Tab-separated table of C-alpha atoms in Angstrom:
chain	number	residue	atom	x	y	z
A	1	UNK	CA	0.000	0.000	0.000
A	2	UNK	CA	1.415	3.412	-1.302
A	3	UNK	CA	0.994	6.949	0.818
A	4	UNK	CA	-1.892	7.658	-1.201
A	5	UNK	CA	-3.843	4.481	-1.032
A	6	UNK	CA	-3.149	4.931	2.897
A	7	UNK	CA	-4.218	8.870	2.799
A	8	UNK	CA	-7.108	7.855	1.030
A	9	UNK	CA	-8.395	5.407	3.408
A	10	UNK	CA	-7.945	7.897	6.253
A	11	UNK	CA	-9.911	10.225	5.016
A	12	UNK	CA	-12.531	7.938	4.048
A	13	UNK	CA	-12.697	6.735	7.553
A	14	UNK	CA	-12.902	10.413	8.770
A	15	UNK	CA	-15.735	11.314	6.707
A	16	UNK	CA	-17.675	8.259	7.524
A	17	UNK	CA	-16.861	9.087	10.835
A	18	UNK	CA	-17.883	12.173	10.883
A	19	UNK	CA	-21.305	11.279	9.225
A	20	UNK	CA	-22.270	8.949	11.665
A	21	UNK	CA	-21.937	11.403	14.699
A	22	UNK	CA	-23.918	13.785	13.314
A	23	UNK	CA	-21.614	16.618	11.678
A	24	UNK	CA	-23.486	18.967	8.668
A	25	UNK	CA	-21.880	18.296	5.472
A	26	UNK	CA	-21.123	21.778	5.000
A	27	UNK	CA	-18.982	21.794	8.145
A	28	UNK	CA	-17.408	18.211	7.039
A	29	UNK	CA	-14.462	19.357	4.575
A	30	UNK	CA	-13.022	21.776	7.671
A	31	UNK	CA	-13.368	19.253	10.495
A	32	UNK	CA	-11.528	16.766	7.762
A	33	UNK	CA	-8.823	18.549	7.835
A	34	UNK	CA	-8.334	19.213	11.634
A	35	UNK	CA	-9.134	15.575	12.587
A	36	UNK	CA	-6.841	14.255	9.844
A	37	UNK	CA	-3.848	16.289	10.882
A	38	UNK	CA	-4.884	15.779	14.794
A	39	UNK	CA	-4.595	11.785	13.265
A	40	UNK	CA	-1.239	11.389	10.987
A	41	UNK	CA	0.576	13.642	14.097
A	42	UNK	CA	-0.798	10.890	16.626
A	43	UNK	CA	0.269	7.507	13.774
A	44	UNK	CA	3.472	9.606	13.094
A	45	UNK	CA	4.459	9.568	16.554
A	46	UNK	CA	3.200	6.178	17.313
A	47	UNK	CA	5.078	4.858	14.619
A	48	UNK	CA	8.432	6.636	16.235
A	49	UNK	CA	7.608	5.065	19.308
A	50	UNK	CA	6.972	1.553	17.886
A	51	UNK	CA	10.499	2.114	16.585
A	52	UNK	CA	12.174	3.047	19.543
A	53	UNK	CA	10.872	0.455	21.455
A	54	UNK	CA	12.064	-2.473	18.682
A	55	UNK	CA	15.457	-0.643	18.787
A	56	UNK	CA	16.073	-0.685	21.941
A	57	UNK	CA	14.640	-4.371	22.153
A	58	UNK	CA	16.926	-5.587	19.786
A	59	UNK	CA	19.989	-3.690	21.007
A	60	UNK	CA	19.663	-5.255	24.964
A	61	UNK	CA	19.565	-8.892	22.860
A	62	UNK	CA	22.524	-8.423	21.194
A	63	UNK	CA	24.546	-6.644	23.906
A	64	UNK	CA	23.123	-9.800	26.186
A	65	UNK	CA	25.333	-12.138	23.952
A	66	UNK	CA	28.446	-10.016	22.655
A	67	UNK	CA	29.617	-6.635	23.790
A	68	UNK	CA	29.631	-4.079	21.443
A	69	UNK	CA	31.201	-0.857	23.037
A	70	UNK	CA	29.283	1.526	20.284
A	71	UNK	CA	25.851	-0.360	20.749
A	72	UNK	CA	26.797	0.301	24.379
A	73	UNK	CA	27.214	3.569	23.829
A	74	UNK	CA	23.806	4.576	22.098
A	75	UNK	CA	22.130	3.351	24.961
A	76	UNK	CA	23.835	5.331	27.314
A	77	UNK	CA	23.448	8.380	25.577
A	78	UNK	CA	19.977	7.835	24.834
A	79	UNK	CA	20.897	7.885	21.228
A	80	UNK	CA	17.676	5.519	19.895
A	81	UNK	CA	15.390	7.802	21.615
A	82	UNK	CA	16.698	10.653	19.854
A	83	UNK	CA	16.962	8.632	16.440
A	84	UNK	CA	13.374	7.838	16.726
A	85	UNK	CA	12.191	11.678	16.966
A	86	UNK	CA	13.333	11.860	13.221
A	87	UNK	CA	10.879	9.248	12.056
A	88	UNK	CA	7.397	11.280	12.809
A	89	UNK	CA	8.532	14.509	10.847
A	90	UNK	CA	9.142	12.421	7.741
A	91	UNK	CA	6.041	10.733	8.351
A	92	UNK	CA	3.375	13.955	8.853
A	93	UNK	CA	5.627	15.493	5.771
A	94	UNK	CA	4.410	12.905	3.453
A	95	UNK	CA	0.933	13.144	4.592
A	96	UNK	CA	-0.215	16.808	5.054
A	97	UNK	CA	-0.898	17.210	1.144
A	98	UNK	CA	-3.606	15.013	1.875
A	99	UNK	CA	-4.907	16.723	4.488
A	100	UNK	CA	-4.849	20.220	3.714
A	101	UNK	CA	-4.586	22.332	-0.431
A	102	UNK	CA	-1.446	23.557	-0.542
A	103	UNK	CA	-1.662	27.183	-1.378
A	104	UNK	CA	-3.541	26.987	2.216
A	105	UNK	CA	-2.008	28.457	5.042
A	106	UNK	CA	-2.408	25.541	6.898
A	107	UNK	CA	-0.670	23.791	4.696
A	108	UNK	CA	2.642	26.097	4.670
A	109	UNK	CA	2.967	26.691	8.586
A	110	UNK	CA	2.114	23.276	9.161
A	111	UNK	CA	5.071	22.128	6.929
A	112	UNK	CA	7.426	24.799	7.798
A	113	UNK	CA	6.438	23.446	11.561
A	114	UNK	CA	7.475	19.848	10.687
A	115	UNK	CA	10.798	20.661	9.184
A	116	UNK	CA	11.783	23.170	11.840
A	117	UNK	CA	11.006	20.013	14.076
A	118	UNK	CA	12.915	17.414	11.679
A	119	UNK	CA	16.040	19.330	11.674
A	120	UNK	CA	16.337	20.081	15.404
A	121	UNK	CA	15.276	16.020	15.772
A	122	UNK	CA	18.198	15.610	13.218
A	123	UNK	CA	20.679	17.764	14.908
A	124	UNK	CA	20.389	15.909	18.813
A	125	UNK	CA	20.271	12.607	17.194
A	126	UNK	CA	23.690	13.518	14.994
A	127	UNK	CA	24.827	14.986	18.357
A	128	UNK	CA	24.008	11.877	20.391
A	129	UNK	CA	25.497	9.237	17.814
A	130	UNK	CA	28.821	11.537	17.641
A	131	UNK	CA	28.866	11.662	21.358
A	132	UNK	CA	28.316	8.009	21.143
A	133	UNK	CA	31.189	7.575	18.730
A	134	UNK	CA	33.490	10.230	20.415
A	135	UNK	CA	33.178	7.454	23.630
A	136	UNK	CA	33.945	4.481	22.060
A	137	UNK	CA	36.873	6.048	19.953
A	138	UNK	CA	38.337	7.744	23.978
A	139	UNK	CA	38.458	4.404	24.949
A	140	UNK	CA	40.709	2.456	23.047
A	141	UNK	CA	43.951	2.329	24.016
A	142	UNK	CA	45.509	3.431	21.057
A	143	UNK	CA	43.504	6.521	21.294
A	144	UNK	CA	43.353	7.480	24.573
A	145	UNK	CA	46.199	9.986	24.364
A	146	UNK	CA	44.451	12.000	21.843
A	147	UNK	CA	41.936	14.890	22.087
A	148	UNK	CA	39.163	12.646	20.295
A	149	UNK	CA	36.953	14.952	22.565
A	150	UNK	CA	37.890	18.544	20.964
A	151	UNK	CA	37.061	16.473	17.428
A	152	UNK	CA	33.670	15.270	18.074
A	153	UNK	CA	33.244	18.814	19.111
A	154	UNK	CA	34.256	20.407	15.782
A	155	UNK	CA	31.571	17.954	13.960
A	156	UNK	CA	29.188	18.606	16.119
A	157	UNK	CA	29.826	22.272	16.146
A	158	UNK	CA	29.901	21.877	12.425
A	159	UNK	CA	26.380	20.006	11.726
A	160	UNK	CA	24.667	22.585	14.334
A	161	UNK	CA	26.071	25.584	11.631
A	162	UNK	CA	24.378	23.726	8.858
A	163	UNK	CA	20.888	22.950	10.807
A	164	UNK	CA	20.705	26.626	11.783
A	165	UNK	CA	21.444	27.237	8.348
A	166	UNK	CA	18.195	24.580	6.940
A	167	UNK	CA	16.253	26.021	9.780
A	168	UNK	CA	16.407	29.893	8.840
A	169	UNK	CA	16.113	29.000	5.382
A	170	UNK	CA	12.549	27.398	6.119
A	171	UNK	CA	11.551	30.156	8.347
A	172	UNK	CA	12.494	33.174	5.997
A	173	UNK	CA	11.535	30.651	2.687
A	174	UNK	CA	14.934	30.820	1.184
A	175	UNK	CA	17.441	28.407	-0.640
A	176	UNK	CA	20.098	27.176	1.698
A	177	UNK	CA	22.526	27.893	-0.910
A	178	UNK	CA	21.470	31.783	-0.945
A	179	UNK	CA	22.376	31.888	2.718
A	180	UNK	CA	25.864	30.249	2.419
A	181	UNK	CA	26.798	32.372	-0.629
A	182	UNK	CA	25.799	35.422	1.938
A	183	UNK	CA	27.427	34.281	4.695
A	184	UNK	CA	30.697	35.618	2.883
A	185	UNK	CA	30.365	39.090	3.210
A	186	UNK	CA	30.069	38.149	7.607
A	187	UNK	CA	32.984	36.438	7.106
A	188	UNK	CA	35.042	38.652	10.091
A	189	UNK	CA	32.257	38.495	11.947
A	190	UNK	CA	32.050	34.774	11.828
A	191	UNK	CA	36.403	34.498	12.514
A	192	UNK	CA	35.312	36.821	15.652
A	193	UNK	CA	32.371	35.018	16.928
A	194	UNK	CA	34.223	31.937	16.641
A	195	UNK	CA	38.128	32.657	17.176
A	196	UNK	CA	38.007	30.697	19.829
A	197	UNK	CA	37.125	27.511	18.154
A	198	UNK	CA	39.263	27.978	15.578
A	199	UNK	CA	42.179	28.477	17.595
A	200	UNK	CA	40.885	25.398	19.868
A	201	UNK	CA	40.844	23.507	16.693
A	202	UNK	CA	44.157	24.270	15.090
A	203	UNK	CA	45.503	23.400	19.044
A	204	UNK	CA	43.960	20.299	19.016
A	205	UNK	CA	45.366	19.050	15.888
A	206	UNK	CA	49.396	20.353	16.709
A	207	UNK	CA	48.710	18.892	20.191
A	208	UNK	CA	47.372	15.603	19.130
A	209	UNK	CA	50.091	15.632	15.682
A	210	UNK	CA	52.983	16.673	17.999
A	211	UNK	CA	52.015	14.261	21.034
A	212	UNK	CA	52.420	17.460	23.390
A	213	UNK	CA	49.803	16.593	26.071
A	214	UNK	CA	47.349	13.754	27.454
A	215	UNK	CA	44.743	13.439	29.698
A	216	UNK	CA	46.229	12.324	33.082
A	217	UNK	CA	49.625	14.002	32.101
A	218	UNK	CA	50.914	16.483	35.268
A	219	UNK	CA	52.066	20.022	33.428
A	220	UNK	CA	53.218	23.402	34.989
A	221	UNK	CA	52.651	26.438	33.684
A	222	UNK	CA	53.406	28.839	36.261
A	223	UNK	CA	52.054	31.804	34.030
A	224	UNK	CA	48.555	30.818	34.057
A	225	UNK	CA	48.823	29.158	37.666
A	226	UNK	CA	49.053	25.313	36.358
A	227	UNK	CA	50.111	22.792	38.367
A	228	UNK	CA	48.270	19.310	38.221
A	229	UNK	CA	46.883	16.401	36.314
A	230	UNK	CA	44.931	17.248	33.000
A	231	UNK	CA	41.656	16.113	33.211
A	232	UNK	CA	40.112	17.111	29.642
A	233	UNK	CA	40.722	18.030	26.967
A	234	UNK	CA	38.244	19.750	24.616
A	235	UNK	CA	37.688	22.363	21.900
A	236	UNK	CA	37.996	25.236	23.960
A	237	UNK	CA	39.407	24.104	27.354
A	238	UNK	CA	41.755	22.148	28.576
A	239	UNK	CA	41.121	21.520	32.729
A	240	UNK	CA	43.186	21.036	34.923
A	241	UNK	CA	43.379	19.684	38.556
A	242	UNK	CA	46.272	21.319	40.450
A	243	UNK	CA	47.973	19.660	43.467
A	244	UNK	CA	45.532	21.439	45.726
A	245	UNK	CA	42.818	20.391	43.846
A	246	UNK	CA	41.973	23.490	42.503
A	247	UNK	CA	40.853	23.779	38.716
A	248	UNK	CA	42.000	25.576	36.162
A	249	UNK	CA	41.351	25.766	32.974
A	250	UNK	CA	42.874	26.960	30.087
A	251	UNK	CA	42.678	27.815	26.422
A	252	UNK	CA	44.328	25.144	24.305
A	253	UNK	CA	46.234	27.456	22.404
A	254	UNK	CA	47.734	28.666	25.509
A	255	UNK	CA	49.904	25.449	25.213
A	256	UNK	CA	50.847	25.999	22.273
A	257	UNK	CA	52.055	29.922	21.881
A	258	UNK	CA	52.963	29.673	25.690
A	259	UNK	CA	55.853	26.973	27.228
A	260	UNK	CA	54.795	24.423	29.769
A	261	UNK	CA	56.294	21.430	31.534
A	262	UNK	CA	55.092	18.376	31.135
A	263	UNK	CA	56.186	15.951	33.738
A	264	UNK	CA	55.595	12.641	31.934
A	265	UNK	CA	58.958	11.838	30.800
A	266	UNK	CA	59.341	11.303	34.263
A	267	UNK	CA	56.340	9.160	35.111
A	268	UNK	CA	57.680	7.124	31.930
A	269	UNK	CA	60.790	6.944	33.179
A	270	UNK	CA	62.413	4.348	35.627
A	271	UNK	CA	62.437	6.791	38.178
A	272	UNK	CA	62.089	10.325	39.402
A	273	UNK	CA	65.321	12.851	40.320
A	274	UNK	CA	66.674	13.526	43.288
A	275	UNK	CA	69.057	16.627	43.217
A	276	UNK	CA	69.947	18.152	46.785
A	277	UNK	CA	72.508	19.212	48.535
A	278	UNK	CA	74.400	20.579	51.297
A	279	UNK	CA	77.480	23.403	51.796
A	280	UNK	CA	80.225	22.066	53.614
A	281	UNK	CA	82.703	24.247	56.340
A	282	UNK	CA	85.653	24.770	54.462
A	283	UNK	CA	88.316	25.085	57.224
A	284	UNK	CA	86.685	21.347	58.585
A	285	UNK	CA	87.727	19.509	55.160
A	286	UNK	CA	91.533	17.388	56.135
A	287	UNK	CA	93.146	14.913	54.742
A	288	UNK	CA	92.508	10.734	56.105
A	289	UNK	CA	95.352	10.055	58.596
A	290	UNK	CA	95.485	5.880	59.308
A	291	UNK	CA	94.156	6.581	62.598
A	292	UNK	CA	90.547	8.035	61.706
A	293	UNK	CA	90.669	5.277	58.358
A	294	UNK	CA	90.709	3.040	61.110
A	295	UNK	CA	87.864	4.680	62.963
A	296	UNK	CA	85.806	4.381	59.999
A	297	UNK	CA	86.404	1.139	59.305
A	298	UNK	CA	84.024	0.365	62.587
A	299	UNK	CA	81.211	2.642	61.236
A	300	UNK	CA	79.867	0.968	58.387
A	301	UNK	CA	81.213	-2.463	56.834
A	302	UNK	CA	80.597	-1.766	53.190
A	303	UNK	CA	82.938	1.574	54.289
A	304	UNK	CA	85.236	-0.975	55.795
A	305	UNK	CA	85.302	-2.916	52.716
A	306	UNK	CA	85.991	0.179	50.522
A	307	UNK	CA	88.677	1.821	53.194
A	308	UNK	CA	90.435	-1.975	52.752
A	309	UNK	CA	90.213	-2.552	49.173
A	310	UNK	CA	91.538	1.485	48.581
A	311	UNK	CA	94.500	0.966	50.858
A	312	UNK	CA	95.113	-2.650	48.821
A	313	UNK	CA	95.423	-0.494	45.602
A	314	UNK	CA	97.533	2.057	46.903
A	315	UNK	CA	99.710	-0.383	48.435
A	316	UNK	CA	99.884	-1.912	44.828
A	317	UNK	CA	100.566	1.311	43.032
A	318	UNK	CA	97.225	0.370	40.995
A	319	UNK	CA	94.138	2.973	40.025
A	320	UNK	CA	90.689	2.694	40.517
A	321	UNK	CA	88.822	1.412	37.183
A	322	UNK	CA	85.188	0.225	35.855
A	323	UNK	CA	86.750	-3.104	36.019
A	324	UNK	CA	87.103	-3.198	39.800
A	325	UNK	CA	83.802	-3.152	41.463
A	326	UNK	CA	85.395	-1.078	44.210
A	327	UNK	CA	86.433	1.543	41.807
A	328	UNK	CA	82.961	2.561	41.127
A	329	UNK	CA	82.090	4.136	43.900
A	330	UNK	CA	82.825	7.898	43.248
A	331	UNK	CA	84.809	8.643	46.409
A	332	UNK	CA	88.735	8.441	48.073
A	333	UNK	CA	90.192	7.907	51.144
A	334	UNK	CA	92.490	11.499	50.975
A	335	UNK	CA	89.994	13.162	52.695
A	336	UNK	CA	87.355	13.249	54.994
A	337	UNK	CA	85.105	14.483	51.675
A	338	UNK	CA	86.176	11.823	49.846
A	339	UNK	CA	85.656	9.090	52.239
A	340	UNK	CA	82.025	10.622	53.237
A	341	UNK	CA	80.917	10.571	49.170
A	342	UNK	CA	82.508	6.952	49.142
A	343	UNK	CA	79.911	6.856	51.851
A	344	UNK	CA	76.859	8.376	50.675
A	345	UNK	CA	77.454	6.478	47.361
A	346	UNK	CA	77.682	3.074	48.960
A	347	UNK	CA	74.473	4.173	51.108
A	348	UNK	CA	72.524	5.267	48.404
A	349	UNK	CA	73.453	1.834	45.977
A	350	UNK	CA	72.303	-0.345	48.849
A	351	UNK	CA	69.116	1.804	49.406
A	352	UNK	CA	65.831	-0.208	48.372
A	353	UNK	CA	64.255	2.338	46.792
A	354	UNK	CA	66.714	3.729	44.723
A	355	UNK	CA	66.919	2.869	41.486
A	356	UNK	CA	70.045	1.469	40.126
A	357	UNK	CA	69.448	1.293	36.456
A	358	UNK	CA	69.227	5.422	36.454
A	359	UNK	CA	72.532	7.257	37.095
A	360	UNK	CA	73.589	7.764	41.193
A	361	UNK	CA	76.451	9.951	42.232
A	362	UNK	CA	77.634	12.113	44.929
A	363	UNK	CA	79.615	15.401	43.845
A	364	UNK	CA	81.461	18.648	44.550
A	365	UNK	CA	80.491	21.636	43.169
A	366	UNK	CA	81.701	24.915	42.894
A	367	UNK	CA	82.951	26.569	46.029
A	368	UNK	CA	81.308	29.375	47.114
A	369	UNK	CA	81.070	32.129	50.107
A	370	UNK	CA	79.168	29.734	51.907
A	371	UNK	CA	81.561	26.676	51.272
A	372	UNK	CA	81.782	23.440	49.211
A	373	UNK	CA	77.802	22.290	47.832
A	374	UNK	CA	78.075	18.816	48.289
A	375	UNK	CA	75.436	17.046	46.195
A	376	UNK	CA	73.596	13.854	45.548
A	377	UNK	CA	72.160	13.324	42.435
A	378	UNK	CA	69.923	10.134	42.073
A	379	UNK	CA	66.524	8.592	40.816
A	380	UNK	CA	64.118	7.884	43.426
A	381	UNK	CA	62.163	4.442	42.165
A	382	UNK	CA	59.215	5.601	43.286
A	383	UNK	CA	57.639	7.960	41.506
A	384	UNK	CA	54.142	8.838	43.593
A	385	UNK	CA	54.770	12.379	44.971
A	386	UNK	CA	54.347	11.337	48.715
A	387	UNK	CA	56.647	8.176	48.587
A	388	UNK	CA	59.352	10.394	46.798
A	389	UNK	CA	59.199	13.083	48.974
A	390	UNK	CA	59.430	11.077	52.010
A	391	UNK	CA	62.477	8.714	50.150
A	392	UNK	CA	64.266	12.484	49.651
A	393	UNK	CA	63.998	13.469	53.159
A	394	UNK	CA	64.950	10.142	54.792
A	395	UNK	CA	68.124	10.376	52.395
A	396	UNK	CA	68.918	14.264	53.144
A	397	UNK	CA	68.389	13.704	57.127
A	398	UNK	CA	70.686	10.684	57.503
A	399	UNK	CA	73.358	13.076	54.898
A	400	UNK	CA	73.265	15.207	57.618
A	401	UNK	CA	73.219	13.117	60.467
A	402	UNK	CA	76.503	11.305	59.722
A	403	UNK	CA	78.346	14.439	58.989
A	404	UNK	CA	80.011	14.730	62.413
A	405	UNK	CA	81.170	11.379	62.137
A	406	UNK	CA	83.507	12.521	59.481
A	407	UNK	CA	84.559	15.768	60.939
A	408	UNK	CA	82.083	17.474	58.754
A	409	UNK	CA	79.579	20.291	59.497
A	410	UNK	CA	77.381	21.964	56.981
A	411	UNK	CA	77.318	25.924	56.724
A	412	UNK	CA	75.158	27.617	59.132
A	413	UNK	CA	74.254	31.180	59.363
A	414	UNK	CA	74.440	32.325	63.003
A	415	UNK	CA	71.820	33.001	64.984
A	416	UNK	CA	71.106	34.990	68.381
A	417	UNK	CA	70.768	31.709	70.300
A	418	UNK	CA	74.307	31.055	68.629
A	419	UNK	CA	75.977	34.207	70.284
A	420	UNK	CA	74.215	33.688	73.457
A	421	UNK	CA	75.316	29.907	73.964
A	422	UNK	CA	79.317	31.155	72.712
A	423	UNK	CA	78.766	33.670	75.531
A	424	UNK	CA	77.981	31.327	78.012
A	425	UNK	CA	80.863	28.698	76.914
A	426	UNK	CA	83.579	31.502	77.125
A	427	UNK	CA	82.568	32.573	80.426
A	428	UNK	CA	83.079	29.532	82.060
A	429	UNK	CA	79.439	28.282	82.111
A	430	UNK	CA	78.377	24.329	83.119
A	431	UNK	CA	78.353	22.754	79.531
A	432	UNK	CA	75.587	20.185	81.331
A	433	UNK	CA	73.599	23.415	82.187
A	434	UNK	CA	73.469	24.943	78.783
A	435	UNK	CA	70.499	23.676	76.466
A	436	UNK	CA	70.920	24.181	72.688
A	437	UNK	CA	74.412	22.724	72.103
A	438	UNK	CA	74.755	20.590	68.672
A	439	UNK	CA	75.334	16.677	70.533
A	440	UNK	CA	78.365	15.887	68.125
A	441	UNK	CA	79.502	19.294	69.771
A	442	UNK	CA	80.803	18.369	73.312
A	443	UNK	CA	83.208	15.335	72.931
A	444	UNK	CA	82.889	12.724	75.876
A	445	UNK	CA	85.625	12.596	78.451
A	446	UNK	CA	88.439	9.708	77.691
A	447	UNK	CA	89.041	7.345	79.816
């Protein structure tokens, strides 16, 4: 049965209808046109109904045996129901000739009405199956370092220009085409409106093309107050959750014209840095006499192993190398500096988490006003900000703790409680009586 064969039979029905309750014939042709629009709205949208209902049927039975992420998808963002609402449009549009002539007025608001309502139908549907899409593409794994988000957005953003476009057309009774070809001479106004997409858009693609950023990724950018974990990334923002858990957000162009950090070479990495140090008294630096070698020797027994194998060498007129596993460790046993890197090195090799694969040393650097920087540079194996934080400080506070076993004291500006406590010393004062003294200060009586 054809549309017509179908109109005709409705109407029919109407009239007969219409007949039997008792309507004048004279009134009959305007009531047939009511009641028959009042009846292809009500089959149009029972018709869409029928069809989401089947859709949605049929989707639950196949996602019952196999799991298809996009089929997924449409039912979680509704996208059948929104298909659906296209169906009754198409449906009254093929059937009001037959209910109204169409140089009537009914007739031309009532189809201007139903495409108006097709193409806004049309454009959440499109938007619902690109959202749909714009999921299932974020989650594969190959994927999920692009911003597959900002794209779906350009499409969308793109279809909603051309529905505006259909829409206007119908309500001012224009060609399309006529309105596009306009649309030239607003051309600035249009690269004003929308500079910020466009930008978003040409900073999506040099992003994505030049691997720049990801979601999860932790950037700085100390201009724009950026410190934390990206958490989207779309057309026109990229947010971001600092380490207060703040959030920011940001154009994506920023990250292109501006500079940023991007810590994930780190997270990649085997490890993360550890690069502190300390400045060392100048006038307490000596040289190793066999005496305090011998001291040391009692304080840690990979240092006794080291002092031994050293002194063996020496002996021997032989040079440390990379073939003799004591050589590696940075360090001598000339001076107290040497023997304390020799130290720190063998400390932080034996250290659990520190990792070995990355490079580990313990160096000078340049002297300056406030003495010798003495450094260690190593990766901390854990990378979470907490553990490596905590891994730096236990490392730092046991550098400094061991100092004064090697004659060594770091650089300390003086204070008032200094001057009072030197006061009290060099006027004859009860050492036992005076808080505030360093421990390593006061040697114990011999013996």
């Amino acid at each position: 049965m054809n549309t017509n064969e179908f109109a005709q039979i409705l109407l029919t029905w109407i009239k007969s209808f219409l007949s039997w309750i008792g309507i004048p014939r004279d009134r009959l042709n305007e009531l047939d046109e009511i009641i028959f629009l009042i009846l292809i709205v009500a089959i149009a949208f029972a018709v869409g109904a029928v069809f989401h209902y089947l859709s949605v049927r049929f989707t639950r039975k196949v996602l019952k045996y196999k799991n298809i992420s996009f089929l997924r998808s449409l039912i979680e963002y509704n996208a059948l129901r929104k298909m659906s609402a296209v169906i009754p449009p198409l449906i009254i549009s093929a059937l009001l000739p037959f209910a109204f002539d169409y140089r009537s007025t009914w007739f031309t608001v009532s189809e201007k009405i139903t495409w108006i309502y097709f193409f806004i139908a049309l454009l959440f549907s499109v938007n619902a199956v690109l959202n749909s899409v714009g999921n299932v593409l974020m989650n594969k794994e190959q994927l999920q370092n692009r911003p597959m988000k900002g794209f779906i957005q350009i499409f969308q953003v793109i279809f909603s220009c051309i529905a505006i476009i259909a829409i206007i057309s119908i309500l001012i009774n224009k060609s399309p085409l006529n309105l596009i070809t306009g649309l030239g001479a607003f051309a600035a106004v249009l690269m004003l409106i929308f500079k910020d997409t466009i930008l978003g858009f040409v900073a999506g693609v040099l992003l994505s093309e030049n691997d720049m950023v990801h979601i999860g990724d932790w950037i700085e950018m100390p201009q724009n107050n950026v410190n934390g974990v990206v958490m989207d990334i779309t057309l026109n923002v990229v947010k971001v959750q600092n380490f207060d858990n703040t959030i920011v957000t940001v154009p994506p162009y920023s990250l292109v014209s501006g500079s940023f950090i991007n810590w994930r070479g780190m997270t990649e990495s085997g490890g993360r840095r550890i690069m502190r140090e300390y400045a060392l008294k100048l006038d307490y630096i000596q040289p190793c006499t066999p005496e305090f070698l011998e001291k040391m020797k009692k304080f840690d027994a990979d240092l006794a192993d080291f002092i031994t194998e050293k002194q063996k060498q020496a002996a021997e007129g032989k040079v440390a190398n990379t073939d003799n596993p004591a050589g590696l460790v940075n360090g001598t046993i000339d001076t107290n500096v040497g023997l304390f890197r020799a130290y720190m090195t063998l400390y932080l090799k034996r250290h659990p988490f520190i990792s070995k694969d990355l490079l580990l040393m313990v160096r000078t650097l340049a002297p300056t006003e406030n003495g010798l920087p003495l450094q260690i540079y190593c990766f901390s194996a854990n990378k979470n900000w907490p553990s490596y934080e905590s891994i730096q400080a236990e490392i730092m506070e046991h550098f400094v703790s061991v100092l004064p076993e090697f004659g060594l004291y770091p650089f300390q500006n003086p204070t008032a409680r200094d001057y009072v406590i030197s006061g009290l010393i060099e006027s004859g004062k009860d050492l036992s009586t005076v808080a505030g003294i360093p421990w390593h200060s006061v040697l114990p009586e011999e013996k």
